XYZ file of C-alpha atoms in Angstrom:
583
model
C -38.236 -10.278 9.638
C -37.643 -12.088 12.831
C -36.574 -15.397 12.195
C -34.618 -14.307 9.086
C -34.944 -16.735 6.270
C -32.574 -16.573 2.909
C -30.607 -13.823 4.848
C -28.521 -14.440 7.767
C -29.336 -11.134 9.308
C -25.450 -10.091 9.581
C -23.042 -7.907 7.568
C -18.899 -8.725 8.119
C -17.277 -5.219 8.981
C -13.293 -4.843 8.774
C -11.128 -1.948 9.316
C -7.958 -2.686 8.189
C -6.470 0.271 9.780
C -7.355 0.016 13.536
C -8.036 -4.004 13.209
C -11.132 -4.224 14.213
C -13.939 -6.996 13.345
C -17.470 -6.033 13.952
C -20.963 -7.267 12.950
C -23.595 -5.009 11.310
C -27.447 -6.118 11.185
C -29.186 -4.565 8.673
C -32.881 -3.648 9.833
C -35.799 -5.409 7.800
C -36.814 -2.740 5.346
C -33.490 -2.198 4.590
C -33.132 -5.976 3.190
C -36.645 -5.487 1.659
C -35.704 -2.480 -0.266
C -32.275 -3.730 -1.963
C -32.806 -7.328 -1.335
C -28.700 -7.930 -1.280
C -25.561 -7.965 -3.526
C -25.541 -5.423 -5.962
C -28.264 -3.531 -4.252
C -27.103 -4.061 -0.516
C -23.441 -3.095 -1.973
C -25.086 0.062 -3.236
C -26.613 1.178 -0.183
C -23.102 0.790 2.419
C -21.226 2.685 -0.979
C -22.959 5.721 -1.322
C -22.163 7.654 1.580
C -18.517 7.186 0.324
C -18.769 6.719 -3.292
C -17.463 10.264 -4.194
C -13.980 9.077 -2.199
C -10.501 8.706 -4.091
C -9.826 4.646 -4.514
C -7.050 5.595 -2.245
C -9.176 6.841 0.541
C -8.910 4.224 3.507
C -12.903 5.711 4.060
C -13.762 4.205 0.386
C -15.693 1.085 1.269
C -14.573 -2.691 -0.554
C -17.831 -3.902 -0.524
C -18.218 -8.500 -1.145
C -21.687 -8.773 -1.186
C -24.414 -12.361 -1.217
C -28.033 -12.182 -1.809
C -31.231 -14.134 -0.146
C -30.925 -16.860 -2.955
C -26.953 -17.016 -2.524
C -25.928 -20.581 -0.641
C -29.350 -22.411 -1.422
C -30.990 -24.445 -3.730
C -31.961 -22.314 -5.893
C -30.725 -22.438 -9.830
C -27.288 -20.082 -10.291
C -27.438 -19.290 -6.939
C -23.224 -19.132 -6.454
C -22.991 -15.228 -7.464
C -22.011 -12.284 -5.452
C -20.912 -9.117 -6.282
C -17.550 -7.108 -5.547
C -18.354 -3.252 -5.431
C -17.050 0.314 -5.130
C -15.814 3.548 -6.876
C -13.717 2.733 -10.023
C -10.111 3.675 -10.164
C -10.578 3.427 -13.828
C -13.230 5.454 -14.023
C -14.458 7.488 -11.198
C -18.106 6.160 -11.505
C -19.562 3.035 -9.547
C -18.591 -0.026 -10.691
C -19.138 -3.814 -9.536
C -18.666 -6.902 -11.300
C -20.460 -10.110 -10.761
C -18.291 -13.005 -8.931
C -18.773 -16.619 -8.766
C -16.012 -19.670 -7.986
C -17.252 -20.693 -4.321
C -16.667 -17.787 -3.084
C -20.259 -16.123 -2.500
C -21.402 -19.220 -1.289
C -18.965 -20.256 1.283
C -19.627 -16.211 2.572
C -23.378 -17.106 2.843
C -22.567 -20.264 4.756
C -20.045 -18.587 7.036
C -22.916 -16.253 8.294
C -22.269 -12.764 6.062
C -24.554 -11.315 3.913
C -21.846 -9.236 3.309
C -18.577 -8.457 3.912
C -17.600 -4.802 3.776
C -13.695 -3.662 4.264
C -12.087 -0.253 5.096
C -8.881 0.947 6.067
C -5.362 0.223 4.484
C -3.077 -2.192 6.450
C 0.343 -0.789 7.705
C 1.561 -3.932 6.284
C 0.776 -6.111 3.154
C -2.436 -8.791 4.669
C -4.789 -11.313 4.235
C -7.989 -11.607 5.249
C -8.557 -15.030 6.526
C -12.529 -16.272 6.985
C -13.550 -19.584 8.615
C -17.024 -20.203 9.586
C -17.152 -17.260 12.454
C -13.235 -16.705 12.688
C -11.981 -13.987 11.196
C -8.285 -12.947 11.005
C -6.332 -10.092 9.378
C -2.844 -12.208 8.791
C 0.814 -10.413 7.691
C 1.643 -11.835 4.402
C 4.869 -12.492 2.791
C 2.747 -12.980 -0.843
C 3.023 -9.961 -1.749
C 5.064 -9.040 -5.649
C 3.728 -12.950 -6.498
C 1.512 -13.605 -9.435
C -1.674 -15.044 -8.517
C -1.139 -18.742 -9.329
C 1.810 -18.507 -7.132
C -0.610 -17.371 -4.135
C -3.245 -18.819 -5.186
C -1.394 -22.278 -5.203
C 0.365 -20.861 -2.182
C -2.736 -20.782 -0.218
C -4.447 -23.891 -1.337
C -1.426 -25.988 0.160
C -1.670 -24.408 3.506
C -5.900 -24.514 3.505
C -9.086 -26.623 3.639
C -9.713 -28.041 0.706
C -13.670 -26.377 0.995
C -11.890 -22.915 0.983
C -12.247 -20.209 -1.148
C -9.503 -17.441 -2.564
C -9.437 -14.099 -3.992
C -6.099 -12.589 -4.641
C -4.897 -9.386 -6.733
C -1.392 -9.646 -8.453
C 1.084 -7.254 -9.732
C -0.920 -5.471 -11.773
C -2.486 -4.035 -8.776
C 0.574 -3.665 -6.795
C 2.013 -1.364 -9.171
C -0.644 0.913 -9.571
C -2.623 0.098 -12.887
C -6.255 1.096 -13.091
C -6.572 -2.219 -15.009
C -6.141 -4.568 -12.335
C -8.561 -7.405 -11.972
C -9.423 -9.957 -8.906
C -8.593 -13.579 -9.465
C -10.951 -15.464 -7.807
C -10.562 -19.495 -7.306
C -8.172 -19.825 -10.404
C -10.628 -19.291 -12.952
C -13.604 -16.741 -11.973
C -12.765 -13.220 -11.488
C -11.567 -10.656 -14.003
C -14.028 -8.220 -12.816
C -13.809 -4.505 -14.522
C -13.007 -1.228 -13.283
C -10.094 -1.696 -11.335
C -10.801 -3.027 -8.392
C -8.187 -4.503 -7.902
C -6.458 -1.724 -7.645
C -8.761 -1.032 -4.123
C -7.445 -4.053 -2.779
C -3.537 -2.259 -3.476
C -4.767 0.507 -1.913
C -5.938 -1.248 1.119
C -2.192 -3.248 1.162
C -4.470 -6.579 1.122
C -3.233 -9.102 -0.982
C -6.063 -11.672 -0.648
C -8.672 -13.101 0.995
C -9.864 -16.517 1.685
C -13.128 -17.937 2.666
C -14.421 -20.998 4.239
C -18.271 -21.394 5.283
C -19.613 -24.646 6.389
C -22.926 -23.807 7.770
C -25.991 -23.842 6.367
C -28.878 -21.509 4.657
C -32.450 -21.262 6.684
C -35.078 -22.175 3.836
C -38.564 -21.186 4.774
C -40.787 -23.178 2.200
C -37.935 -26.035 0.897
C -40.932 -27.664 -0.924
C -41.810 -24.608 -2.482
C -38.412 -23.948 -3.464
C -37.975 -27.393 -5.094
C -41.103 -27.159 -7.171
C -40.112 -23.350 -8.599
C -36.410 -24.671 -9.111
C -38.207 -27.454 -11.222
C -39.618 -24.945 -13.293
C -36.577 -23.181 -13.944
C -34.698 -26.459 -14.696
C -37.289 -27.072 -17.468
C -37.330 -23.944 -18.959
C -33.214 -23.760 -19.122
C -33.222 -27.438 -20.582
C -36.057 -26.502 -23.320
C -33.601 -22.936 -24.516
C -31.071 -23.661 -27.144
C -28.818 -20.699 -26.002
C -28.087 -21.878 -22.769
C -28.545 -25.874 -23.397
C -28.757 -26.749 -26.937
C -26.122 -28.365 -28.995
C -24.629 -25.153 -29.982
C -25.385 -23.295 -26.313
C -23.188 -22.114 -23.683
C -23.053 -25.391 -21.674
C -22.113 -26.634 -25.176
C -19.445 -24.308 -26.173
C -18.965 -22.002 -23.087
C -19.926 -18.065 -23.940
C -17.347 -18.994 -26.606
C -20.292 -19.910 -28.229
C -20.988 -16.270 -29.293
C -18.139 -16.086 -31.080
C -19.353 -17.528 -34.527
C -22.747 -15.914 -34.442
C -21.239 -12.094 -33.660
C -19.403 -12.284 -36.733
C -22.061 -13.417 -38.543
C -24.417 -10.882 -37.700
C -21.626 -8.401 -38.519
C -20.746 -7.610 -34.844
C -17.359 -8.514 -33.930
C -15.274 -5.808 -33.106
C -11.987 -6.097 -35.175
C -8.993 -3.687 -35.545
C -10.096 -1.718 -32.596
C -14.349 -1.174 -34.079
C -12.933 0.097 -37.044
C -14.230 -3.222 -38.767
C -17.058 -5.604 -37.641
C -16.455 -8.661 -38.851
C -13.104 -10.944 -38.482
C -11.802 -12.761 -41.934
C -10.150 -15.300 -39.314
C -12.791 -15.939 -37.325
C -13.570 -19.919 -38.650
C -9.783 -20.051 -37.373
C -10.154 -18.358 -33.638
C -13.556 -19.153 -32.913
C -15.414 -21.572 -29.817
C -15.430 -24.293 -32.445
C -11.486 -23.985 -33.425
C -10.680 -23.807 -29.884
C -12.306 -26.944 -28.558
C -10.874 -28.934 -31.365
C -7.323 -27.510 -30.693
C -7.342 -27.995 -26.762
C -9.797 -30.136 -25.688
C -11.623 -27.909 -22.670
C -14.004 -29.744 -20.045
C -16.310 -28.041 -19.097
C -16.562 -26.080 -15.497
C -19.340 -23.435 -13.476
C -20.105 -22.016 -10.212
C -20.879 -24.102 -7.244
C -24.983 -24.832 -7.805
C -24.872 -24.014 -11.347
C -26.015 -26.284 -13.935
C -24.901 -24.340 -16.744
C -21.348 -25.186 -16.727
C -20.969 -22.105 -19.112
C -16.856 -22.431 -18.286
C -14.244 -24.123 -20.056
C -11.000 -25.750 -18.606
C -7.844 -26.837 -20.570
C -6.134 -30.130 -19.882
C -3.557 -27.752 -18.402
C -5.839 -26.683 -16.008
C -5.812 -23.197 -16.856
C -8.965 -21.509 -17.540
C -10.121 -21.277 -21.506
C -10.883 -17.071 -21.877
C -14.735 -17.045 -22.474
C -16.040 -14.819 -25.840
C -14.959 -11.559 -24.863
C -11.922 -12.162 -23.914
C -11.156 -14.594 -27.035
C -12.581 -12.004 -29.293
C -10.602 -9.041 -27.726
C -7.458 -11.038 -28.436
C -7.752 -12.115 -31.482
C -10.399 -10.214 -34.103
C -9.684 -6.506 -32.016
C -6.057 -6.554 -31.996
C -6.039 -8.170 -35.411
C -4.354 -11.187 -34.294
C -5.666 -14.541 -36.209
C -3.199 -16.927 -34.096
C -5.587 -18.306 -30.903
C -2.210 -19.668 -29.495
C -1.323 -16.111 -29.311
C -4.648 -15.033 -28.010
C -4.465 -17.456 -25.291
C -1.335 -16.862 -24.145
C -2.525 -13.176 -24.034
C -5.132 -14.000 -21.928
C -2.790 -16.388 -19.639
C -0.468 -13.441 -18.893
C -3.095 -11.421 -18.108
C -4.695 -13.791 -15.886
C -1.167 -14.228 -13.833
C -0.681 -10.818 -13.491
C -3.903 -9.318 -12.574
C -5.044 -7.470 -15.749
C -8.951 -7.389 -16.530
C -8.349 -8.684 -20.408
C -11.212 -6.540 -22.085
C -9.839 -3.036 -21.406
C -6.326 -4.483 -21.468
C -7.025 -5.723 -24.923
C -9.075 -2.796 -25.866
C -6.048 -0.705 -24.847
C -3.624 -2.393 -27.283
C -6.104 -2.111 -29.941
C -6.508 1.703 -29.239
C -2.186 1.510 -29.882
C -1.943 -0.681 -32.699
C -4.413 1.539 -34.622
C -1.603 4.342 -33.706
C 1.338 2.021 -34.772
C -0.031 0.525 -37.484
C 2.210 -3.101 -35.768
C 0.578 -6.183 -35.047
C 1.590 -8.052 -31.762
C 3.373 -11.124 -31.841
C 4.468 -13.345 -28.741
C 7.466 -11.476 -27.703
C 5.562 -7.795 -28.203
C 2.591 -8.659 -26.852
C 4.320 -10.291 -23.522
C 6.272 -6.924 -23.402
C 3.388 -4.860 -23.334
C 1.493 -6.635 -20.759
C 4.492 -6.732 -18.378
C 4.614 -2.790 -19.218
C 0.949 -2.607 -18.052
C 1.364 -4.782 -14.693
C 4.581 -2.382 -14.096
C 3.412 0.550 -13.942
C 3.751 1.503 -17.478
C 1.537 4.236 -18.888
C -0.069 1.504 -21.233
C -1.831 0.053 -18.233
C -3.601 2.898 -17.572
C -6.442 2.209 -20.018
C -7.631 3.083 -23.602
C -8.655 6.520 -22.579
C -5.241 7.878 -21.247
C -3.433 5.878 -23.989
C -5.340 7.842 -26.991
C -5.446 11.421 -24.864
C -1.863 10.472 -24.585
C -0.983 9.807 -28.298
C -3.248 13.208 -29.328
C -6.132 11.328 -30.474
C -8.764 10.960 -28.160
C -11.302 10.049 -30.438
C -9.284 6.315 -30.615
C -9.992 5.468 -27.354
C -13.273 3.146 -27.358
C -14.789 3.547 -24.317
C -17.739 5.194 -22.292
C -17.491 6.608 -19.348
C -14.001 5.740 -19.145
C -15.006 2.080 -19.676
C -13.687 0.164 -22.499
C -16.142 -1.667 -24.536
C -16.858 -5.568 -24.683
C -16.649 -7.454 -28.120
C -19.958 -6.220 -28.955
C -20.477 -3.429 -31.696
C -23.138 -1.353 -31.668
C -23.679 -0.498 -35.081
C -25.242 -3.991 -35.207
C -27.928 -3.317 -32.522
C -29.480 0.078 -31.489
C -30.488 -1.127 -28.372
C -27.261 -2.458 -27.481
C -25.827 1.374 -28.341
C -28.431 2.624 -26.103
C -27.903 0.740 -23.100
C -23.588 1.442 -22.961
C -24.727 5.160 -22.997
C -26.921 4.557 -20.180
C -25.102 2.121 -18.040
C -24.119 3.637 -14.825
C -20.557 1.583 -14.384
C -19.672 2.593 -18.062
C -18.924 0.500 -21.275
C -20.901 -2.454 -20.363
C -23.273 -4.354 -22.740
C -24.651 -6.871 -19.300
C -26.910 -3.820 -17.861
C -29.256 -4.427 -19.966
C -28.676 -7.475 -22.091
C -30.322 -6.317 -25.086
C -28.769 -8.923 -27.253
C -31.037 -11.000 -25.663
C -33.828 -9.660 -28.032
C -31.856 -8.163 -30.495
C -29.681 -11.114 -31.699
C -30.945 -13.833 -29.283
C -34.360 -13.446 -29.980
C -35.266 -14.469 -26.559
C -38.193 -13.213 -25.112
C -39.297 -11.844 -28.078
C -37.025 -10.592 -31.095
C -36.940 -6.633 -32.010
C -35.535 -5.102 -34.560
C -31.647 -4.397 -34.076
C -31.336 -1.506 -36.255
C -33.931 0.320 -35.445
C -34.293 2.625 -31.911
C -37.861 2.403 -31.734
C -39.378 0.865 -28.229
C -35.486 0.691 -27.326
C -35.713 3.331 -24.399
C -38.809 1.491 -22.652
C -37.107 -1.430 -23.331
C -33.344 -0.844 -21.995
C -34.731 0.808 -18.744
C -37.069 -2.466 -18.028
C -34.195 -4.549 -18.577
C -31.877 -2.483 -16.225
C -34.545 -2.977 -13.753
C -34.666 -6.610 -14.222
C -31.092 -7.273 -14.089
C -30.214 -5.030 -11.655
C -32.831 -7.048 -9.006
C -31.367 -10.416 -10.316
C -28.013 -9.234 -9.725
C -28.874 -8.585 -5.879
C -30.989 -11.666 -5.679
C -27.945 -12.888 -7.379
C -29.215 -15.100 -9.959
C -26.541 -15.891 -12.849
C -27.656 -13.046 -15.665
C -27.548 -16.251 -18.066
C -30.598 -18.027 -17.000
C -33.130 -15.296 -17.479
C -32.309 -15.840 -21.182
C -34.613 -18.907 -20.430
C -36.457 -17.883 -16.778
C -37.710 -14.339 -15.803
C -38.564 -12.484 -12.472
C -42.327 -14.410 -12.660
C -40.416 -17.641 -11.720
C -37.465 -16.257 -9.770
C -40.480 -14.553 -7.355
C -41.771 -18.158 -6.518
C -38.071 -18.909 -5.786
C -37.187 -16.285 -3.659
C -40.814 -16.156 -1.847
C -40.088 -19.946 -1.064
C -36.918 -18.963 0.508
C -37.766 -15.878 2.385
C -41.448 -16.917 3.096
C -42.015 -13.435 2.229
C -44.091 -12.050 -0.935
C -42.566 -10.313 -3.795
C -43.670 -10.714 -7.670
C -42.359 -9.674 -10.804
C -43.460 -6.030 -10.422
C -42.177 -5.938 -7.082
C -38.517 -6.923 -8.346
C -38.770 -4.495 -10.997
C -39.448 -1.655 -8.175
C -36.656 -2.888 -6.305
C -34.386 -2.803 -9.353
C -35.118 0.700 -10.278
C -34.284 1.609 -7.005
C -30.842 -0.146 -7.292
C -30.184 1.321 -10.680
C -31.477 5.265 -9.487
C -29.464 4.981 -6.462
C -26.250 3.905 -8.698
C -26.986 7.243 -10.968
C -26.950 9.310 -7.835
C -23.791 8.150 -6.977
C -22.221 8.812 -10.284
C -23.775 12.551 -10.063
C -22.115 13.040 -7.035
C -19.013 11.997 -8.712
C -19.449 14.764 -11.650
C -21.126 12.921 -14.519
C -23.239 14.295 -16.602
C -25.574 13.881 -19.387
C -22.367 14.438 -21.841
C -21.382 11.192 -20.185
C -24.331 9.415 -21.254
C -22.773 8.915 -24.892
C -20.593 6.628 -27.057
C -17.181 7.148 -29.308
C -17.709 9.467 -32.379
C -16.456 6.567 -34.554
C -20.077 4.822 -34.238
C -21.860 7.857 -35.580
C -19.649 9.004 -38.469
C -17.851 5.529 -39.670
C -19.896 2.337 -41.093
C -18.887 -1.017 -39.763
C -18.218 -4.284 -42.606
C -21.246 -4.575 -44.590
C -22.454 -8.099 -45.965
C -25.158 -9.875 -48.241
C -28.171 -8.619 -47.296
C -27.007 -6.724 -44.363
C -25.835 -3.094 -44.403
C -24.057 -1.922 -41.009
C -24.481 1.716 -40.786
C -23.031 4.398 -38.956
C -25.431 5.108 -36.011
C -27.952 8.332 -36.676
C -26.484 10.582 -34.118
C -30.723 12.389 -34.110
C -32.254 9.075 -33.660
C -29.797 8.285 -30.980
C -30.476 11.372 -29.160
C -33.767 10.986 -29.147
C -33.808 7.593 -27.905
C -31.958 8.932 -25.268
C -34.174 12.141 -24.244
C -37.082 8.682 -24.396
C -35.132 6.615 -21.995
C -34.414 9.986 -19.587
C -38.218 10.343 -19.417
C -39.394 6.823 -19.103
C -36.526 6.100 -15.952
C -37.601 9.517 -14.258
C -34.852 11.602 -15.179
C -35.104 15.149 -15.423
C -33.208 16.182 -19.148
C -29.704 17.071 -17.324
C -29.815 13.040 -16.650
C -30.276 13.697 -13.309
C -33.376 11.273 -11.213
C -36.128 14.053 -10.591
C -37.774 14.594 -6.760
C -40.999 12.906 -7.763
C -38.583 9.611 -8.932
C -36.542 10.098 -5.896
C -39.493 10.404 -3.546
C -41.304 7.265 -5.286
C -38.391 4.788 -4.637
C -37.862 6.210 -0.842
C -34.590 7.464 -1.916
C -32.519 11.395 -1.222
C -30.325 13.408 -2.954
C-alpha cells in the first residue's frame, strides 16, 4: 500500500524501562488482515498475552483505525487493549474523548507501551514529540490531574490518567479519559500502575490522507440519512435524546433490569431513577466524541459527566438504591478515584445480598474508598463471594461482572456473555439490537433458536467495526454494506461486507487463542447458576423464566460449530488455516 491512505503507515513504540522511542511500520497485509484498533491491538498482544499484568513484557496497547481522524460518521474511537488483571483473559474497551483522533493526527496508528518506569511518568505526545516526563501527580484523583494538566497544556490536547484506584492495586481500576469518556473494564488501569505511568496526553494537529474525499462524502451522506430516519439513535425518545439513559425505562419494561444483584428483574423505583427523572432533576446538555453526531453523552451544569444506563442502573435498581442523588454521587466517587462503576457496583450488590444492608451516602462513600485502598472489596464480585463462602453470588463470567442487562429476558443476549472472549459483556454481540431493539429485524428473545448463527455473525460484525473503529451505536441504523463504501473511499482499496465479516472472524478467533493460552476452557464459556435455576419478576403477559440449562447447551455446542470450534471450544486447524492464523 504505497502511498498509505486512512493509515499513516506508523506504530508509536515506548519502553518505559530503557526510555526508548521507536517507530514500527506495519507491512501491508498486515493492515489488510486486522484493519486497526481492536484487531491491530490483537495482533502486537498475542505474543505476550499469557504475561502477568505486572510483567514489564505485557504490552499497553492505544490503538486508531483507517476511519479514525476523518470524515467519516463516529469516527473518534480507539481502543485500549491487553491481558485483564481482573480476569486473566483479553480484554479492551472502546475509547473516545479526542483522544483517538488527536493519535491519528499526530502520525500513530498506534501507540504500544512496555516497560515500568523507575519513577512515577507521563507520557507526553505532540505532533512527532514524544517525551516520557517525571511526575509529581501521582496519589491525586483524576480531576485533580486531569485539571492539573489542562492548565499547563494546549487547549487541542488530549488526557488519559488512572487514579488511586489503580495505584493501590485494585483489579477494578478504570482509565479516565478527557473528564468524561473512559471507564473502560477489566482493569486496565491497573496496567498503567504497573507500568508507574500516571497519564498520558496527546496532541495531533496534522491531518488524515483521504483517497476518494468525494466518495467519502457521498457514503457519509448515506449514513447520515439512515441515523436521522432510526428512532433509537435520533428519535424523540433516542440516545441523542436521552443519552443511553434512554434504555433505562424500556429494560424495565421488558422485565430486564437487573435489581438486588439479578435476583429480581424489574425495579419498583424505576419512574423515580430513570433517563426521564434525571434530566428533569439536573438539567444535562448533551455531549459526544469529536466527529460524532450522536451526542449520545450527557453533561451536568456542574460539568461533571451524567453516568450513562449502565452505570445509572447499577447504582440504583442493582444495589437496591431508589435515591438517583445517591446513585450519582456513587458514580462521581467512582469516577474521581478510578473505579470502572459496573463491576464496582456489581461488587456491592454481590455484598449487600450477603448483608442484607442497603447503602446510604456515608456507607456507600466508605466502601468505595475501601475499594480504591486496597481493600479486599475492590477486588471484584468474584473474590468478594469466594470470599464470603458463596461463590454462586458472584455475577459474573469469566471473571467479568455483568452489565445491567439480564438474560433471562433474551436468549441471545445469554448466549453471547458465554461466548464473549473479554468476559461478561453484552457489546460483543449486541443482540439487543434484534431482540429488544428490533433493529435489523426482530427475533424472538426467549427462544435460542437461530441464536448461535446469529451471535457469531454479530461478533464478526462488531469486532471489524471496532478496528475500523466505527461507534458500535450507529450500526443500529448503518451496517458493514455502507461502512465498505466508507472505508473503500478512504483507503482507495476494496473491501465489502463479506470481506469485513472475514476480517472480523479473524479478530474474534485470534482473541479465543489468546484466552486458550491463558487456560480457559469450554467450562468458561458459561453464565451464573442463578439464571438457570431462579425465575426473574414476571409481568402481564410476560413470564421471565429461568433459562433451560439443555437448550442453552445446545445453543452453545451450535455456536462452537458454526465459529469453527472444535467441542473443547478450542478454533480447529481447518478454521485456523482459513483465516491465515497459528496456534
Amino acid at each position: 500500500m504505497s502511498g498509505r491512505f486512512g493509515w499513516t503507515g506508523t506504530v508509536l513504540c515506548i519502553d518505559l524501562t530503557s526510555g526508548a522511542i521507536t517507530l514500527d511500520h506495519p507491512d501491508d497485509d498486515l493492515y489488510r488482515a486486522f484493519l486497526g484498533g481492536r484487531g491491530l491491538a490483537g495482533h502486537y498482544l498475542r505474543p505476550f498475552a499469557a504475561r502477568e499484568h505486572t510483567d514489564p513484557d505485557l504490552p499497553l496497547l492505544i490503538f486508531t483505525g483507517p476511519l479514525t481522524g476523518t470524515d467519516s460518521p463516529t469516527s473518534g474511537r480507539g481502543t485500549i487493549m491487553t491481558r485483564s488483571p481482573l480476569t486473566g483473559a483479553i480484554c479492551d474497551g472502546s475509547i473516545g474523548g479526542g483522544l483517538p483522533t488527536r493519535l491519528k493526527k499526530a502520525g500513530f496508528d498506534g501507540l504500544v507501551i512496555t516497560g515500568r518506569g523507575n519513577v512515577p511518568c507521563g507520557i507526553e505526545i505532540d505532533d512527532a514529540g514524544v517525551r516520557v516526563v517525571e511526575t509529581d501527580l501521582w496519589g491525586r484523583d483524576t480531576d485533580a490531574v486531569l485539571d492539573t494538566l489542562e492548565q499547563r497544556l494546549p487547549e487541542d490536547t488530549s488526557l488519559a490518567c488512572i487514579g488511586p484506584a489503580a495505584e493501590n492495586g485494585s483489579p477494578l481500576a478504570t482509565v479516565a479519559v478527557d473528564h468524561r469518556h473512559g471507564n473502560v473494564r477489566g482493569g486496565l488501569g491497573l496496567v498503567f500502575a504497573a507500568k508507574n505511568l500516571k497519564y498520558l496526553t496527546v496532541r495531533g494537529t496534522g491531518d488524515v490522507p483521504v483517497r476518494d474525499p468525494d466518495g467519502l462524502a457521498e457514503a457519509r451522506r448515506a449514513i447520515l440519512r439512515l441515523t436521522a430516519a432510526s428512532p433509537v439513535l435520533m428519535g424523540r425518545y433516542g440516545f441523542s435524546e436521552w443519552g443511553t439513559g434512554a434504555l433505562y425505562d424500556l429494560m424495565d419494561a421488558r422485565r430486564m433490569m437487573p435489581t438486588d444483584n439479578f435476583r429480581r428483574t424489574r425495579f419498583e423505583h424505576a419512574a423515580d431513577t430513570g433517563a426521564a427523572a434525571i434530566a428533569k432533576r439536573y438539567s444535562p446538555r448533551a455531549h459526544g466524541c469529536l466527529g460524532c453526531h450522536i451526542r449520545c453523552r450527557r453533561i451536568a451544569g456542574t460539568g461533571h459527566a451524567m453516568p450513562g444506563y449502565e452505570t445509572l442502573a447499577h447504582f440504583t435498581a442493582l444495589i437496591g438504591n431508589p435515591d438517583p442523588d445517591l446513585a450519582l454521587l456513587g458514580a462521581d466517587i467512582c469516577s474521581r478515584l478510578g473505579l470502572e462503576t459496573v463491576s464496582t457496583a456489581t461488587t456491592l450488590a454481590c455484598l449487600r445480598e450477603h448483608t442484607g444492608q442497603d447503602f446510604n451516602a456515608k456507607s456507600l462513600r466508605t466502601a468505595l474508598h475501601d475499594m480504591a485502598e486496597g481493600g479486599d472489596l475492590g477486588r471484584g464480585a468474584a473474590f468478594l463471594a469466594r470470599t464470603l463462602g458463596t461463590p454462586d453470588t458472584a455475577m459474573t463470567v469469566k471473571g467479568l461482572e455483568l452489565p445491567a442487562f439480564d438474560p433471562r429476558g433474551a436468549m441471545g443476549l445469554a448466549l453471547s456473555y458465554a461466548v464473549s472472549t473479554r468476559g461478561g459483556c453484552h457489546q460483543r454481540a449486541f443482540s439487543l439490537s434484534h431482540e429488544i431493539l428490533r433493529k435489523p429485524v426482530a427475533t424472538d428473545r426467549f427462544s435460542f433458536s437461530g441464536k448461535a448463527r446469529i451471535i457469531k455473525l454479530a461478533e464478526d460484525g462488531l469486532a471489524a467495526a471496532d478496528s475500523m473503529n466505527g461507534c458500535r451505536l450507529i450500526f443500529l441504523a448503518a451496517g458493514l454494506e455502507e461502512y465498505a463504501k466508507v472505508l473503500e473511499a478512504v483507503t482507495g482499496l476494496e473491501f465489502s461486507a463479506q470481506s469485513l465479516l472475514e476480517t472480523g472472524e479473524r479478530i474474534t478467533v485470534n482473541e479465543r487463542l489468546m484466552n486458550v493460552a491463558n487456560g480457559f476452557t469450554v467450562a468458561d464459556d458459561d453464565l451464573p447458576q442463578r439464571f438457570f435455576t431462579e425465575p426473574g419478576t414476571s409481568g402481564p403477559g410476560m413470564e421471565i423464566k429461568p433459562i433451560d440449562r439443555d437448550e442453552f447447551l445446545r445453543a452453545l455446542n451450535n455456536y462452537y460449530a458454526v465459529r469453527g470450534l472444535a467441542p473443547s471450544g478450542q478454533p480447529t486447524d481447518r478454521t485456523l488455516e482459513r483465516l491465515g492464523l497459528t496456534r
